[in-house]
Amino acid sequence: MSNTPQPAPVVSEHIELKARNVSFEWEKTPLHWVPGDPFTGHTINVLHLLLPAGERWFVQVYKQVLPYIRDERLREDVIGFIGQEATHSAAHDDVLPHLKALGLDPTPYTAQVDWLFEKLLGDRTLPPGRAREWWLMERVATIAAIEHYTAFLGDWILNADALDRRGADPTMLDLLRWHGAEEVEHRSVAFDLFMHVDGGYRRRARTWATAFTALVFLWQRGARFFMANDPTLLDGKATFRDFARAGRQGTLPTPTAMLRSIPRYLSRTYHPSQEGSTEQAVAYLASSPGANGGR
């Protein structure tokens, strides 16, 4: 367990985390769910490729770290986190058959993502002892770094009014905002867990670098995959210029905002409660059609 002083939350708040029963109907969602902008839709669609395998991996790692937790409230938070992440994985997984029915088969890409999380980042045949514990702590730290960006994206999608103005599909927006709201709701859990079981700054910085590099690589690769395999596009391409344009229009995060999030996470005084608004997240969850029986 870490003896490193833990940064205090900016706002003292604690809510019970729970997995919600969600339901989304995809029959009316078009392939280009942001009208006239396949690039933006496909860039966000990468979430459906990454998250099912990634969040199953989160659950696998966190079940292994439960015996290391000595704080009962944190244990309850981690169990709630596990439930929410498992639901996220299933909800995004359900989008993939719909994309395939529209002519865009994601299987070649998802097979690569599955290999990454199941083989490269999965359990290794290490003997019990320090080596096995080291690998577990590396993955706990990596999840904390990834969760910094899922909270960043969750806060962004809750405030991405430009997507509403562009007429984005309401079901897809609800899925993304329900998920984003829960990422904001549980944004402190992964970091608090890392600080509880390890907390080493060098490990935090090292695993951030690995996670950030992997996310950028996988995301741009996924966007290119979708654009190249979209059956309605003659010469679909994904470029940084397209990403910067969408950022200026407010339909994707800006590169500047993403870069500014880096020093925040690497600050020794960082705590995830500095990111996003629990009040806003809970308010959306109370009104989300998908999270409230499709009303």
Tab-separated table of C-alpha atoms in Angstrom:
chain	number	residue	atom	x	y	z
A	1	MET	CA	0.000	0.000	0.000
A	2	SER	CA	1.260	3.484	-0.840
A	3	ASN	CA	2.795	5.767	1.795
A	4	THR	CA	2.826	8.631	-0.717
A	5	PRO	CA	0.733	11.634	0.407
A	6	GLN	CA	-2.471	11.586	-1.586
A	7	PRO	CA	-3.809	14.775	-3.217
A	8	ALA	CA	-7.034	15.892	-1.624
A	9	PRO	CA	-10.161	16.289	-3.743
A	10	VAL	CA	-10.982	19.865	-4.652
A	11	VAL	CA	-14.598	19.243	-3.737
A	12	SER	CA	-15.570	16.893	-0.947
A	13	GLU	CA	-18.192	14.670	-2.530
A	14	HIS	CA	-19.064	11.035	-2.537
A	15	ILE	CA	-21.951	9.263	-4.192
A	16	GLU	CA	-22.817	5.602	-4.426
A	17	LEU	CA	-21.791	4.131	-7.757
A	18	LYS	CA	-24.158	1.693	-9.382
A	19	ALA	CA	-24.569	0.042	-12.753
A	20	ARG	CA	-27.705	1.226	-14.505
A	21	ASN	CA	-29.998	-0.854	-16.676
A	22	VAL	CA	-29.747	0.837	-20.053
A	23	SER	CA	-31.432	0.233	-23.375
A	24	PHE	CA	-30.728	1.779	-26.773
A	25	GLU	CA	-32.576	1.067	-30.010
A	26	TRP	CA	-30.372	1.406	-33.088
A	27	GLU	CA	-32.783	0.718	-35.958
A	28	LYS	CA	-33.201	4.401	-36.855
A	29	THR	CA	-29.550	5.425	-36.407
A	30	PRO	CA	-27.894	6.104	-39.779
A	31	LEU	CA	-24.307	5.238	-40.634
A	32	HIS	CA	-23.469	8.936	-40.815
A	33	TRP	CA	-25.131	9.898	-37.574
A	34	VAL	CA	-23.676	13.417	-37.698
A	35	PRO	CA	-25.404	14.666	-40.870
A	36	GLY	CA	-22.987	15.586	-43.643
A	37	ASP	CA	-19.931	14.821	-41.524
A	38	PRO	CA	-18.834	11.180	-41.730
A	39	PHE	CA	-15.393	12.012	-40.319
A	40	THR	CA	-16.728	13.273	-36.991
A	41	GLY	CA	-19.116	10.347	-36.623
A	42	HIS	CA	-16.472	7.778	-37.473
A	43	THR	CA	-13.891	9.368	-35.170
A	44	ILE	CA	-16.328	9.043	-32.277
A	45	ASN	CA	-17.335	5.569	-33.490
A	46	VAL	CA	-13.816	4.412	-32.576
A	47	LEU	CA	-15.170	4.238	-29.017
A	48	HIS	CA	-17.317	1.280	-30.079
A	49	LEU	CA	-14.163	-0.496	-31.260
A	50	LEU	CA	-11.951	0.222	-28.252
A	51	LEU	CA	-14.270	0.176	-25.282
A	52	PRO	CA	-15.763	-3.328	-25.245
A	53	ALA	CA	-12.351	-5.018	-24.983
A	54	GLY	CA	-10.790	-2.222	-22.942
A	55	GLU	CA	-13.470	-2.131	-20.298
A	56	ARG	CA	-13.566	-5.915	-20.017
A	57	TRP	CA	-9.840	-5.616	-19.310
A	58	PHE	CA	-10.518	-2.971	-16.637
A	59	VAL	CA	-12.915	-5.369	-14.915
A	60	GLN	CA	-10.435	-8.250	-15.080
A	61	VAL	CA	-7.627	-6.176	-13.540
A	62	TYR	CA	-9.796	-4.664	-10.823
A	63	LYS	CA	-11.103	-8.031	-9.693
A	64	GLN	CA	-7.471	-9.025	-9.138
A	65	VAL	CA	-6.641	-5.901	-7.136
A	66	LEU	CA	-9.617	-6.150	-4.752
A	67	PRO	CA	-7.593	-8.133	-2.135
A	68	TYR	CA	-5.117	-5.220	-1.916
A	69	ILE	CA	-7.782	-2.708	-0.879
A	70	ARG	CA	-7.835	-1.923	2.836
A	71	ASP	CA	-10.337	0.950	2.742
A	72	GLU	CA	-13.951	-0.224	2.792
A	73	ARG	CA	-15.429	2.817	1.064
A	74	LEU	CA	-12.850	2.588	-1.710
A	75	ARG	CA	-13.652	-1.106	-2.078
A	76	GLU	CA	-17.337	-0.241	-2.529
A	77	ASP	CA	-16.391	2.405	-5.097
A	78	VAL	CA	-14.263	-0.095	-7.037
A	79	ILE	CA	-17.085	-2.651	-7.041
A	80	GLY	CA	-19.461	0.032	-8.332
A	81	PHE	CA	-16.871	1.019	-10.948
A	82	ILE	CA	-16.600	-2.607	-12.090
A	83	GLY	CA	-20.367	-2.782	-12.557
A	84	GLN	CA	-20.503	0.434	-14.560
A	85	GLU	CA	-17.564	-0.520	-16.791
A	86	ALA	CA	-19.080	-3.912	-17.561
A	87	THR	CA	-22.299	-2.179	-18.628
A	88	HIS	CA	-20.367	0.277	-20.801
A	89	SER	CA	-18.607	-2.591	-22.543
A	90	ALA	CA	-21.879	-4.355	-23.339
A	91	ALA	CA	-23.635	-1.176	-24.525
A	92	HIS	CA	-20.890	-0.260	-26.999
A	93	ASP	CA	-20.607	-3.872	-28.119
A	94	ASP	CA	-24.281	-3.735	-29.095
A	95	VAL	CA	-23.570	-0.981	-31.630
A	96	LEU	CA	-21.210	-3.143	-33.697
A	97	PRO	CA	-23.856	-5.448	-35.283
A	98	HIS	CA	-25.763	-2.337	-36.368
A	99	LEU	CA	-22.661	-0.904	-38.058
A	100	LYS	CA	-22.099	-4.234	-39.777
A	101	ALA	CA	-25.703	-4.277	-40.992
A	102	LEU	CA	-25.098	-0.830	-42.515
A	103	GLY	CA	-22.168	-2.223	-44.484
A	104	LEU	CA	-19.236	-1.429	-42.223
A	105	ASP	CA	-17.768	-4.588	-40.699
A	106	PRO	CA	-15.615	-3.665	-37.665
A	107	THR	CA	-14.307	-7.205	-37.099
A	108	PRO	CA	-10.779	-6.743	-38.580
A	109	TYR	CA	-10.099	-3.839	-36.244
A	110	THR	CA	-11.755	-5.252	-33.129
A	111	ALA	CA	-9.687	-8.434	-33.511
A	112	GLN	CA	-6.530	-6.328	-33.182
A	113	VAL	CA	-7.907	-4.492	-30.153
A	114	ASP	CA	-8.872	-7.777	-28.507
A	115	TRP	CA	-5.304	-9.018	-29.003
A	116	LEU	CA	-3.906	-5.870	-27.408
A	117	PHE	CA	-5.943	-6.137	-24.223
A	118	GLU	CA	-6.118	-9.920	-23.897
A	119	LYS	CA	-2.547	-10.797	-24.865
A	120	LEU	CA	-0.260	-7.782	-24.612
A	121	LEU	CA	-1.902	-6.273	-21.520
A	122	GLY	CA	-3.498	-9.413	-20.152
A	123	ASP	CA	-2.382	-11.793	-17.432
A	124	ARG	CA	1.098	-13.199	-17.870
A	125	THR	CA	2.495	-16.518	-16.712
A	126	LEU	CA	4.429	-14.932	-13.867
A	127	PRO	CA	5.171	-16.808	-10.640
A	128	PRO	CA	3.444	-15.540	-7.499
A	129	GLY	CA	5.442	-12.795	-5.830
A	130	ARG	CA	6.988	-9.471	-6.715
A	131	ALA	CA	6.948	-9.870	-10.504
A	132	ARG	CA	3.251	-10.670	-10.607
A	133	GLU	CA	2.451	-7.811	-8.215
A	134	TRP	CA	4.577	-5.402	-10.289
A	135	TRP	CA	2.618	-6.260	-13.427
A	136	LEU	CA	-0.684	-5.812	-11.589
A	137	MET	CA	0.359	-2.372	-10.309
A	138	GLU	CA	1.522	-1.353	-13.789
A	139	ARG	CA	-1.932	-2.097	-15.122
A	140	VAL	CA	-3.696	-0.353	-12.235
A	141	ALA	CA	-1.611	2.759	-12.976
A	142	THR	CA	-2.341	2.475	-16.700
A	143	ILE	CA	-6.074	2.362	-16.022
A	144	ALA	CA	-5.787	5.504	-13.883
A	145	ALA	CA	-4.138	7.284	-16.815
A	146	ILE	CA	-6.775	6.076	-19.275
A	147	GLU	CA	-9.558	7.129	-16.916
A	148	HIS	CA	-8.146	10.658	-16.925
A	149	TYR	CA	-8.954	10.781	-20.629
A	150	THR	CA	-12.318	9.050	-20.377
A	151	ALA	CA	-13.321	11.675	-17.795
A	152	PHE	CA	-11.995	14.405	-20.107
A	153	LEU	CA	-14.064	13.001	-22.969
A	154	GLY	CA	-17.082	12.508	-20.726
A	155	ASP	CA	-17.000	16.144	-19.659
A	156	TRP	CA	-16.560	17.177	-23.290
A	157	ILE	CA	-19.515	15.178	-24.670
A	158	LEU	CA	-21.836	16.475	-21.936
A	159	ASN	CA	-21.073	19.994	-23.147
A	160	ALA	CA	-20.794	19.357	-26.908
A	161	ASP	CA	-23.790	21.446	-27.916
A	162	ALA	CA	-22.430	21.698	-31.466
A	163	LEU	CA	-23.446	18.069	-32.048
A	164	ASP	CA	-27.058	18.927	-31.161
A	165	ARG	CA	-26.993	21.928	-33.481
A	166	ARG	CA	-25.684	19.722	-36.286
A	167	GLY	CA	-28.642	17.359	-35.848
A	168	ALA	CA	-26.679	14.369	-34.526
A	169	ASP	CA	-28.677	11.189	-33.985
A	170	PRO	CA	-30.351	11.446	-30.561
A	171	THR	CA	-29.875	7.772	-29.662
A	172	MET	CA	-26.137	7.880	-30.339
A	173	LEU	CA	-25.836	11.132	-28.393
A	174	ASP	CA	-27.707	9.593	-25.472
A	175	LEU	CA	-25.409	6.549	-25.431
A	176	LEU	CA	-22.334	8.790	-25.492
A	177	ARG	CA	-23.661	11.172	-22.849
A	178	TRP	CA	-24.891	8.419	-20.541
A	179	HIS	CA	-21.451	6.830	-20.764
A	180	GLY	CA	-19.694	10.187	-20.445
A	181	ALA	CA	-21.770	11.118	-17.410
A	182	GLU	CA	-20.839	7.878	-15.656
A	183	GLU	CA	-17.173	8.492	-16.501
A	184	VAL	CA	-17.441	11.868	-14.786
A	185	GLU	CA	-19.416	10.333	-11.933
A	186	HIS	CA	-16.698	7.740	-11.176
A	187	ARG	CA	-13.723	9.812	-12.372
A	188	SER	CA	-11.843	9.635	-9.061
A	189	VAL	CA	-12.023	5.881	-8.462
A	190	ALA	CA	-9.146	4.685	-10.654
A	191	PHE	CA	-6.770	7.389	-9.426
A	192	ASP	CA	-7.742	6.899	-5.771
A	193	LEU	CA	-7.206	3.160	-6.158
A	194	PHE	CA	-3.768	3.661	-7.692
A	195	MET	CA	-2.773	6.053	-4.908
A	196	HIS	CA	-4.045	3.558	-2.324
A	197	VAL	CA	-2.166	0.508	-3.580
A	198	ASP	CA	0.965	2.161	-5.011
A	199	GLY	CA	0.977	5.906	-5.700
A	200	GLY	CA	4.517	6.131	-7.075
A	201	TYR	CA	4.938	9.262	-9.192
A	202	ARG	CA	7.430	7.708	-11.590
A	203	ARG	CA	5.021	4.858	-12.283
A	204	ARG	CA	2.176	7.357	-12.777
A	205	ALA	CA	4.212	9.371	-15.308
A	206	ARG	CA	5.566	6.310	-17.106
A	207	THR	CA	2.208	4.629	-17.514
A	208	TRP	CA	0.620	7.918	-18.594
A	209	ALA	CA	3.134	8.123	-21.452
A	210	THR	CA	2.335	4.558	-22.490
A	211	ALA	CA	-1.427	5.037	-22.253
A	212	PHE	CA	-1.453	8.367	-24.097
A	213	THR	CA	0.702	7.049	-26.926
A	214	ALA	CA	-1.438	3.930	-27.287
A	215	LEU	CA	-4.699	5.895	-27.272
A	216	VAL	CA	-3.501	8.332	-29.942
A	217	PHE	CA	-2.225	5.470	-32.101
A	218	LEU	CA	-5.368	3.358	-31.746
A	219	TRP	CA	-7.744	6.268	-32.232
A	220	GLN	CA	-6.203	7.575	-35.434
A	221	ARG	CA	-5.895	4.016	-36.737
A	222	GLY	CA	-9.551	3.369	-35.920
A	223	ALA	CA	-10.728	6.570	-37.605
A	224	ARG	CA	-8.753	5.694	-40.719
A	225	PHE	CA	-10.196	2.176	-40.676
A	226	PHE	CA	-13.770	3.480	-40.544
A	227	MET	CA	-13.250	6.096	-43.242
A	228	ALA	CA	-11.457	3.672	-45.560
A	229	ASN	CA	-14.098	0.956	-45.145
A	230	ASP	CA	-17.198	3.146	-45.263
A	231	PRO	CA	-19.091	1.729	-48.279
A	232	THR	CA	-20.635	5.121	-49.071
A	233	LEU	CA	-17.328	6.988	-49.419
A	234	LEU	CA	-15.303	6.788	-52.608
A	235	ASP	CA	-11.996	7.859	-51.068
A	236	GLY	CA	-12.490	8.047	-47.321
A	237	LYS	CA	-9.534	9.497	-45.446
A	238	ALA	CA	-8.915	10.672	-41.892
A	239	THR	CA	-6.386	13.474	-41.444
A	240	PHE	CA	-5.234	15.714	-38.624
A	241	ARG	CA	-6.588	18.651	-40.618
A	242	ASP	CA	-10.056	17.066	-40.419
A	243	PHE	CA	-9.628	16.591	-36.679
A	244	ALA	CA	-8.566	20.223	-36.171
A	245	ARG	CA	-11.501	21.422	-38.295
A	246	ALA	CA	-13.993	19.408	-36.242
A	247	GLY	CA	-12.413	20.781	-33.070
A	248	ARG	CA	-12.916	24.353	-34.271
A	249	GLN	CA	-16.534	23.524	-35.066
A	250	GLY	CA	-17.053	21.980	-31.634
A	251	THR	CA	-18.010	18.526	-32.900
A	252	LEU	CA	-14.786	16.972	-31.552
A	253	PRO	CA	-12.434	18.027	-28.742
A	254	THR	CA	-9.782	20.490	-29.832
A	255	PRO	CA	-6.153	19.326	-29.978
A	256	THR	CA	-5.296	22.227	-27.667
A	257	ALA	CA	-7.736	21.078	-24.993
A	258	MET	CA	-6.354	17.550	-25.169
A	259	LEU	CA	-2.762	18.766	-24.851
A	260	ARG	CA	-3.648	21.018	-21.911
A	261	SER	CA	-4.987	17.991	-20.054
A	262	ILE	CA	-1.495	16.454	-19.965
A	263	PRO	CA	0.190	18.736	-17.407
A	264	ARG	CA	-2.903	18.554	-15.219
A	265	TYR	CA	-2.561	14.782	-14.875
A	266	LEU	CA	1.191	14.962	-14.396
A	267	SER	CA	0.943	17.629	-11.692
A	268	ARG	CA	1.810	16.288	-8.243
A	269	THR	CA	-1.272	18.089	-6.902
A	270	TYR	CA	-3.619	16.479	-9.433
A	271	HIS	CA	-6.872	14.925	-8.342
A	272	PRO	CA	-9.657	13.873	-10.744
A	273	SER	CA	-12.257	15.885	-8.833
A	274	GLN	CA	-10.660	18.888	-10.550
A	275	GLU	CA	-12.147	17.615	-13.831
A	276	GLY	CA	-15.806	17.883	-14.785
A	277	SER	CA	-18.912	18.317	-12.647
A	278	THR	CA	-20.587	15.546	-10.670
A	279	GLU	CA	-23.737	17.665	-10.427
A	280	GLN	CA	-23.955	17.951	-14.217
A	281	ALA	CA	-23.280	14.234	-14.676
A	282	VAL	CA	-25.930	13.147	-12.173
A	283	ALA	CA	-28.451	15.545	-13.708
A	284	TYR	CA	-27.920	14.020	-17.147
A	285	LEU	CA	-28.182	10.480	-15.793
A	286	ALA	CA	-31.530	11.378	-14.241
A	287	SER	CA	-32.855	12.524	-17.634
A	288	SER	CA	-31.154	10.074	-20.040
A	289	PRO	CA	-33.770	8.163	-22.048
A	290	GLY	CA	-31.508	5.122	-22.413
A	291	ALA	CA	-30.775	4.998	-18.693
A	292	ASN	CA	-34.413	5.452	-17.714
A	293	GLY	CA	-36.310	2.812	-19.616
A	294	GLY	CA	-36.181	4.570	-22.979
A	295	ARG	CA	-38.566	7.299	-21.898
